[in-house]
Tab-separated table of C-alpha atoms in Angstrom:
chain	number	residue	atom	x	y	z
A	1	UNK	CA	94.400	228.208	-63.429
A	2	UNK	CA	93.052	224.782	-62.543
A	3	UNK	CA	93.734	221.750	-64.686
A	4	UNK	CA	90.112	221.553	-65.760
A	5	UNK	CA	89.988	225.210	-66.774
A	6	UNK	CA	93.248	224.834	-68.676
A	7	UNK	CA	91.968	221.815	-70.601
A	8	UNK	CA	88.750	223.638	-71.470
A	9	UNK	CA	90.612	226.781	-72.492
A	10	UNK	CA	93.039	225.039	-74.848
A	11	UNK	CA	90.502	224.202	-77.595
A	12	UNK	CA	89.109	227.735	-77.399
A	13	UNK	CA	92.589	229.235	-77.707
A	14	UNK	CA	93.399	226.908	-80.581
A	15	UNK	CA	90.224	227.882	-82.408
A	16	UNK	CA	90.997	231.551	-81.845
A	17	UNK	CA	94.517	231.070	-83.209
A	18	UNK	CA	93.177	229.283	-86.285
A	19	UNK	CA	90.620	232.049	-86.829
A	20	UNK	CA	93.367	234.662	-86.570
A	21	UNK	CA	95.506	232.794	-89.117
A	22	UNK	CA	92.535	232.479	-91.460
A	23	UNK	CA	91.755	236.181	-91.127
A	24	UNK	CA	95.285	237.156	-92.174
A	25	UNK	CA	95.667	237.638	-95.899
A	26	UNK	CA	98.921	236.135	-97.102
A	27	UNK	CA	100.852	238.121	-99.734
A	28	UNK	CA	100.340	235.402	-102.353
A	29	UNK	CA	96.588	235.352	-101.792
A	30	UNK	CA	96.438	239.148	-101.877
A	31	UNK	CA	98.330	239.177	-105.179
A	32	UNK	CA	96.011	236.513	-106.570
A	33	UNK	CA	92.997	238.616	-105.590
A	34	UNK	CA	94.493	241.611	-107.393
A	35	UNK	CA	95.095	239.562	-110.545
A	36	UNK	CA	91.556	238.162	-110.539
A	37	UNK	CA	90.096	241.612	-109.848
A	38	UNK	CA	92.102	243.030	-112.760
A	39	UNK	CA	90.914	240.256	-115.075
A	40	UNK	CA	87.290	240.828	-114.046
A	41	UNK	CA	87.694	244.572	-114.573
A	42	UNK	CA	89.154	243.955	-118.034
A	43	UNK	CA	86.308	241.575	-118.890
A	44	UNK	CA	83.495	243.847	-117.730
A	45	UNK	CA	84.886	247.328	-118.353
A	46	UNK	CA	87.866	247.109	-120.736
A	47	UNK	CA	87.435	250.801	-121.616
A	48	UNK	CA	88.629	251.652	-118.100
A	49	UNK	CA	92.035	250.119	-118.889
A	50	UNK	CA	92.528	251.179	-122.523
A	51	UNK	CA	90.894	253.522	-125.005
A	52	UNK	CA	92.251	251.703	-128.048
A	53	UNK	CA	90.152	249.405	-130.196
A	54	UNK	CA	91.388	245.792	-130.255
A	55	UNK	CA	90.516	245.518	-133.966
A	56	UNK	CA	91.990	248.793	-135.257
A	57	UNK	CA	94.670	247.931	-137.822
A	58	UNK	CA	97.648	250.050	-138.855
A	59	UNK	CA	99.894	248.161	-141.308
A	60	UNK	CA	102.520	250.904	-141.130
A	61	UNK	CA	103.025	250.103	-137.421
A	62	UNK	CA	103.038	246.300	-137.780
A	63	UNK	CA	105.238	244.256	-135.433
A	64	UNK	CA	106.509	247.198	-133.432
A	65	UNK	CA	108.222	246.183	-130.186
A	66	UNK	CA	106.848	247.416	-126.861
A	67	UNK	CA	107.287	251.157	-126.338
A	68	UNK	CA	105.564	254.045	-124.587
A	69	UNK	CA	102.807	254.233	-127.217
A	70	UNK	CA	102.208	250.474	-127.358
A	71	UNK	CA	103.224	248.894	-124.009
A	72	UNK	CA	102.830	245.355	-125.364
A	73	UNK	CA	103.886	246.176	-128.931
A	74	UNK	CA	101.805	245.582	-132.071
A	75	UNK	CA	100.953	242.461	-134.052
A	76	UNK	CA	101.357	241.635	-137.741
A	77	UNK	CA	98.408	243.878	-138.642
A	78	UNK	CA	99.515	246.784	-136.502
A	79	UNK	CA	96.889	246.119	-133.828
A	80	UNK	CA	97.747	247.110	-130.266
A	81	UNK	CA	98.576	243.918	-128.341
A	82	UNK	CA	97.809	245.495	-124.962
A	83	UNK	CA	94.310	246.474	-126.102
A	84	UNK	CA	93.730	242.976	-127.461
A	85	UNK	CA	94.931	241.336	-124.233
A	86	UNK	CA	92.615	243.569	-122.178
A	87	UNK	CA	89.592	243.007	-124.422
A	88	UNK	CA	90.461	239.314	-124.741
A	89	UNK	CA	89.756	238.812	-121.050
A	90	UNK	CA	86.016	238.955	-121.758
A	91	UNK	CA	85.885	235.948	-124.079
A	92	UNK	CA	88.480	233.965	-122.142
A	93	UNK	CA	86.728	234.428	-118.794
A	94	UNK	CA	83.339	233.911	-120.412
A	95	UNK	CA	84.488	230.487	-121.589
A	96	UNK	CA	86.168	229.614	-118.290
A	97	UNK	CA	83.395	230.750	-115.953
A	98	UNK	CA	80.572	229.550	-118.219
A	99	UNK	CA	82.087	226.085	-118.566
A	100	UNK	CA	82.577	225.887	-114.804
A	101	UNK	CA	78.943	226.820	-114.164
A	102	UNK	CA	77.718	224.180	-116.609
A	103	UNK	CA	79.968	221.496	-115.129
A	104	UNK	CA	79.045	222.388	-111.537
A	105	UNK	CA	75.278	222.541	-112.137
A	106	UNK	CA	75.057	219.338	-114.193
A	107	UNK	CA	77.512	217.552	-111.912
A	108	UNK	CA	75.537	218.591	-108.830
A	109	UNK	CA	72.316	217.206	-110.279
A	110	UNK	CA	73.963	213.910	-111.234
A	111	UNK	CA	75.717	213.673	-107.860
A	112	UNK	CA	72.498	214.262	-105.924
A	113	UNK	CA	70.641	211.682	-108.011
A	114	UNK	CA	73.425	209.157	-107.449
A	115	UNK	CA	73.712	209.853	-103.728
A	116	UNK	CA	70.013	210.056	-102.904
A	117	UNK	CA	68.192	208.154	-105.641
A	118	UNK	CA	68.776	204.570	-104.599
A	119	UNK	CA	71.047	201.793	-105.828
A	120	UNK	CA	69.803	201.735	-109.419
A	121	UNK	CA	70.198	205.498	-109.904
A	122	UNK	CA	73.591	205.401	-108.206
A	123	UNK	CA	74.815	202.542	-110.393
A	124	UNK	CA	73.676	204.118	-113.665
A	125	UNK	CA	74.950	207.596	-112.795
A	126	UNK	CA	78.332	206.373	-111.642
A	127	UNK	CA	78.835	204.090	-114.650
A	128	UNK	CA	78.204	207.033	-116.980
A	129	UNK	CA	80.587	209.121	-114.878
A	130	UNK	CA	83.217	206.380	-115.009
A	131	UNK	CA	83.013	206.322	-118.813
A	132	UNK	CA	83.473	210.083	-119.000
A	133	UNK	CA	86.316	209.969	-116.480
A	134	UNK	CA	88.200	207.526	-118.712
A	135	UNK	CA	88.893	210.404	-121.121
A	136	UNK	CA	91.171	213.341	-120.242
A	137	UNK	CA	89.099	216.524	-119.986
A	138	UNK	CA	90.656	218.212	-123.012
A	139	UNK	CA	90.270	215.086	-125.160
A	140	UNK	CA	86.647	214.721	-124.075
A	141	UNK	CA	86.049	218.381	-124.920
A	142	UNK	CA	87.557	217.771	-128.360
A	143	UNK	CA	85.225	214.807	-128.887
A	144	UNK	CA	82.196	216.896	-127.936
A	145	UNK	CA	83.228	219.806	-130.131
A	146	UNK	CA	83.784	217.412	-133.039
A	147	UNK	CA	80.082	216.607	-132.823
A	148	UNK	CA	78.793	220.116	-132.116
A	149	UNK	CA	81.210	222.039	-134.353
A	150	UNK	CA	83.541	224.953	-133.552
A	151	UNK	CA	82.468	228.227	-131.999
A	152	UNK	CA	82.592	230.083	-128.681
A	153	UNK	CA	79.374	228.585	-127.304
A	154	UNK	CA	80.299	225.064	-128.376
A	155	UNK	CA	83.735	225.353	-126.768
A	156	UNK	CA	82.109	226.558	-123.559
A	157	UNK	CA	79.625	223.687	-123.532
A	158	UNK	CA	82.222	221.052	-124.440
A	159	UNK	CA	84.563	222.079	-121.614
A	160	UNK	CA	81.623	222.162	-119.215
A	161	UNK	CA	80.546	218.647	-120.195
A	162	UNK	CA	84.112	217.388	-119.803
A	163	UNK	CA	84.275	218.731	-116.234
A	164	UNK	CA	80.985	217.150	-115.092
A	165	UNK	CA	82.451	213.883	-113.679
A	166	UNK	CA	84.598	215.641	-111.085
A	167	UNK	CA	81.688	217.639	-109.701
A	168	UNK	CA	79.343	214.647	-109.797
A	169	UNK	CA	81.708	212.474	-107.768
A	170	UNK	CA	82.275	215.209	-105.190
A	171	UNK	CA	78.571	215.936	-104.682
A	172	UNK	CA	77.717	212.221	-104.519
A	173	UNK	CA	80.300	211.592	-101.805
A	174	UNK	CA	79.069	214.559	-99.774
A	175	UNK	CA	75.423	213.556	-100.215
A	176	UNK	CA	76.137	210.021	-98.992
A	177	UNK	CA	77.745	211.439	-95.842
A	178	UNK	CA	75.163	214.136	-95.103
A	179	UNK	CA	72.146	211.880	-95.675
A	180	UNK	CA	73.240	209.843	-92.619
A	181	UNK	CA	73.670	212.904	-90.389
A	182	UNK	CA	71.492	213.190	-87.284
A	183	UNK	CA	69.733	216.372	-88.404
A	184	UNK	CA	68.717	214.752	-91.715
A	185	UNK	CA	67.404	211.647	-89.970
A	186	UNK	CA	65.532	213.889	-87.548
A	187	UNK	CA	63.968	215.730	-90.474
A	188	UNK	CA	62.864	212.446	-92.017
A	189	UNK	CA	61.338	211.379	-88.691
A	190	UNK	CA	59.443	214.673	-88.488
A	191	UNK	CA	57.987	214.162	-91.944
A	192	UNK	CA	59.983	216.818	-93.812
A	193	UNK	CA	59.667	216.273	-97.553
A	194	UNK	CA	62.661	215.047	-99.536
A	195	UNK	CA	62.909	218.211	-101.709
A	196	UNK	CA	62.978	220.312	-98.540
A	197	UNK	CA	65.692	218.127	-97.021
A	198	UNK	CA	67.780	218.386	-100.166
A	199	UNK	CA	67.433	222.166	-100.496
A	200	UNK	CA	67.749	223.053	-96.806
A	201	UNK	CA	70.267	220.546	-95.501
A	202	UNK	CA	71.998	218.303	-98.032
A	203	UNK	CA	72.756	220.803	-100.795
A	204	UNK	CA	74.067	223.578	-98.478
A	205	UNK	CA	76.473	221.085	-96.913
A	206	UNK	CA	77.991	220.334	-100.330
A	207	UNK	CA	78.503	223.954	-101.356
A	208	UNK	CA	81.790	224.484	-99.493
A	209	UNK	CA	83.798	221.737	-101.225
A	210	UNK	CA	81.929	222.439	-104.464
A	211	UNK	CA	83.008	226.099	-104.467
A	212	UNK	CA	86.623	225.103	-103.839
A	213	UNK	CA	86.569	222.649	-106.738
A	214	UNK	CA	84.812	225.190	-108.969
A	215	UNK	CA	87.372	227.900	-108.221
A	216	UNK	CA	90.239	225.600	-109.182
A	217	UNK	CA	88.255	224.233	-112.121
A	218	UNK	CA	87.810	227.738	-113.518
A	219	UNK	CA	91.544	227.956	-114.112
A	220	UNK	CA	91.525	224.594	-115.872
A	221	UNK	CA	88.612	225.746	-118.028
A	222	UNK	CA	90.449	228.937	-119.010
A	223	UNK	CA	93.472	226.882	-120.119
A	224	UNK	CA	91.272	224.427	-122.017
A	225	UNK	CA	89.417	227.280	-123.709
A	226	UNK	CA	92.674	228.906	-124.788
A	227	UNK	CA	93.968	225.539	-126.049
A	228	UNK	CA	90.852	224.876	-128.128
A	229	UNK	CA	90.914	228.428	-129.482
A	230	UNK	CA	94.564	227.973	-130.378
A	231	UNK	CA	93.561	224.873	-132.356
A	232	UNK	CA	90.925	226.881	-134.230
A	233	UNK	CA	87.939	225.386	-132.421
A	234	UNK	CA	86.870	228.510	-130.550
A	235	UNK	CA	86.247	232.135	-131.488
A	236	UNK	CA	87.248	233.019	-135.018
A	237	UNK	CA	89.831	235.683	-135.895
A	238	UNK	CA	89.884	238.647	-135.634
A	239	UNK	CA	88.232	238.049	-132.227
A	240	UNK	CA	90.319	239.288	-129.324
A	241	UNK	CA	90.766	236.106	-127.292
A	242	UNK	CA	93.961	234.887	-125.680
A	243	UNK	CA	94.054	231.526	-127.445
A	244	UNK	CA	93.336	233.161	-130.798
A	245	UNK	CA	96.151	235.647	-130.151
A	246	UNK	CA	98.567	232.798	-129.435
A	247	UNK	CA	97.601	231.150	-132.717
A	248	UNK	CA	97.939	234.413	-134.652
A	249	UNK	CA	101.384	235.145	-133.240
A	250	UNK	CA	102.945	231.685	-133.471
A	251	UNK	CA	104.554	232.475	-136.838
A	252	UNK	CA	106.312	235.520	-135.375
A	253	UNK	CA	107.724	234.059	-132.155
A	254	UNK	CA	111.353	234.570	-133.183
A	255	UNK	CA	110.963	238.013	-134.740
A	256	UNK	CA	108.149	239.463	-132.566
A	257	UNK	CA	108.060	237.580	-129.273
A	258	UNK	CA	105.591	240.014	-127.723
A	259	UNK	CA	102.722	238.824	-129.932
A	260	UNK	CA	102.594	235.515	-127.999
A	261	UNK	CA	104.349	236.222	-124.697
A	262	UNK	CA	101.827	238.730	-123.356
A	263	UNK	CA	98.643	236.749	-124.088
A	264	UNK	CA	100.416	233.653	-122.748
A	265	UNK	CA	101.309	235.538	-119.567
A	266	UNK	CA	97.685	236.635	-119.226
A	267	UNK	CA	96.507	233.011	-119.349
A	268	UNK	CA	99.190	231.885	-116.898
A	269	UNK	CA	98.530	234.749	-114.456
A	270	UNK	CA	94.768	234.150	-114.320
A	271	UNK	CA	95.149	230.369	-113.965
A	272	UNK	CA	97.718	230.652	-111.180
A	273	UNK	CA	95.697	233.322	-109.361
A	274	UNK	CA	92.480	231.297	-109.477
A	275	UNK	CA	94.331	228.176	-108.329
A	276	UNK	CA	95.906	230.030	-105.396
A	277	UNK	CA	92.499	231.339	-104.331
A	278	UNK	CA	90.989	227.859	-104.610
A	279	UNK	CA	93.712	226.359	-102.433
A	280	UNK	CA	93.304	229.172	-99.926
A	281	UNK	CA	89.582	228.419	-99.715
A	282	UNK	CA	90.349	224.736	-99.206
A	283	UNK	CA	92.829	225.491	-96.427
A	284	UNK	CA	90.352	227.804	-94.733
A	285	UNK	CA	87.666	225.127	-94.917
A	286	UNK	CA	90.090	222.587	-93.433
A	287	UNK	CA	90.959	224.963	-90.597
A	288	UNK	CA	87.288	225.567	-89.873
A	289	UNK	CA	86.543	221.853	-89.502
A	290	UNK	CA	89.337	221.172	-87.021
């Protein structure tokens, strides 16, 4: 092989090697996919995983340890903890995914306005974002929910509002880069309207990093939702929700550990799985740009 052919072949071989590495599914990523798939199945079709009602009480069987009949034991009212963990996935994921959607949509709008709307729009948008960023997300969510009041919808909205600054900053930075790209300048020269440029060129080029941030942010939203529910700000008992279950079982940690351990493990498993998938997406995006 000539020197020229070798030099030309090296980038192609490197790209092929990176594509092969990206195509391989690492064991950790595969496990994370299984956990997320199980959580989605529990949220959408809990009856496929258990035929027990999460609200059926049986005082005579209260605080039974895990056994063949009740794999996760029973709580202080004799309710099956496994059934409540399975059914609790619906509310927990509803809060996590819903808050992420709100944060991503509102943050995208603010980021596009800041990146494309001129100096005045950029200054106003970023100053508002800076103020929101000064508060930790959970504290900001608590401030919002203090105004709106407790409840599932209010918790969802408050967490979504608290996550807006991160998405806004990401979209703004991407918009500032893409707006100077050659294909955007060519579109402007050809008379393409600004809405068309935003929808066809600028917005699609922000979706990759936005999806990575949203996937990781979903895990944060699930934790925040469980924390607010634990504090009594979210769904009200006897709702089957992981944060509510942690609050209900806190008085029985020493005598009935299973009432808090299993819902806590559910939160931890979903958060870690979503985070692993988000990092895998980020690594794949990094490999693709090399």
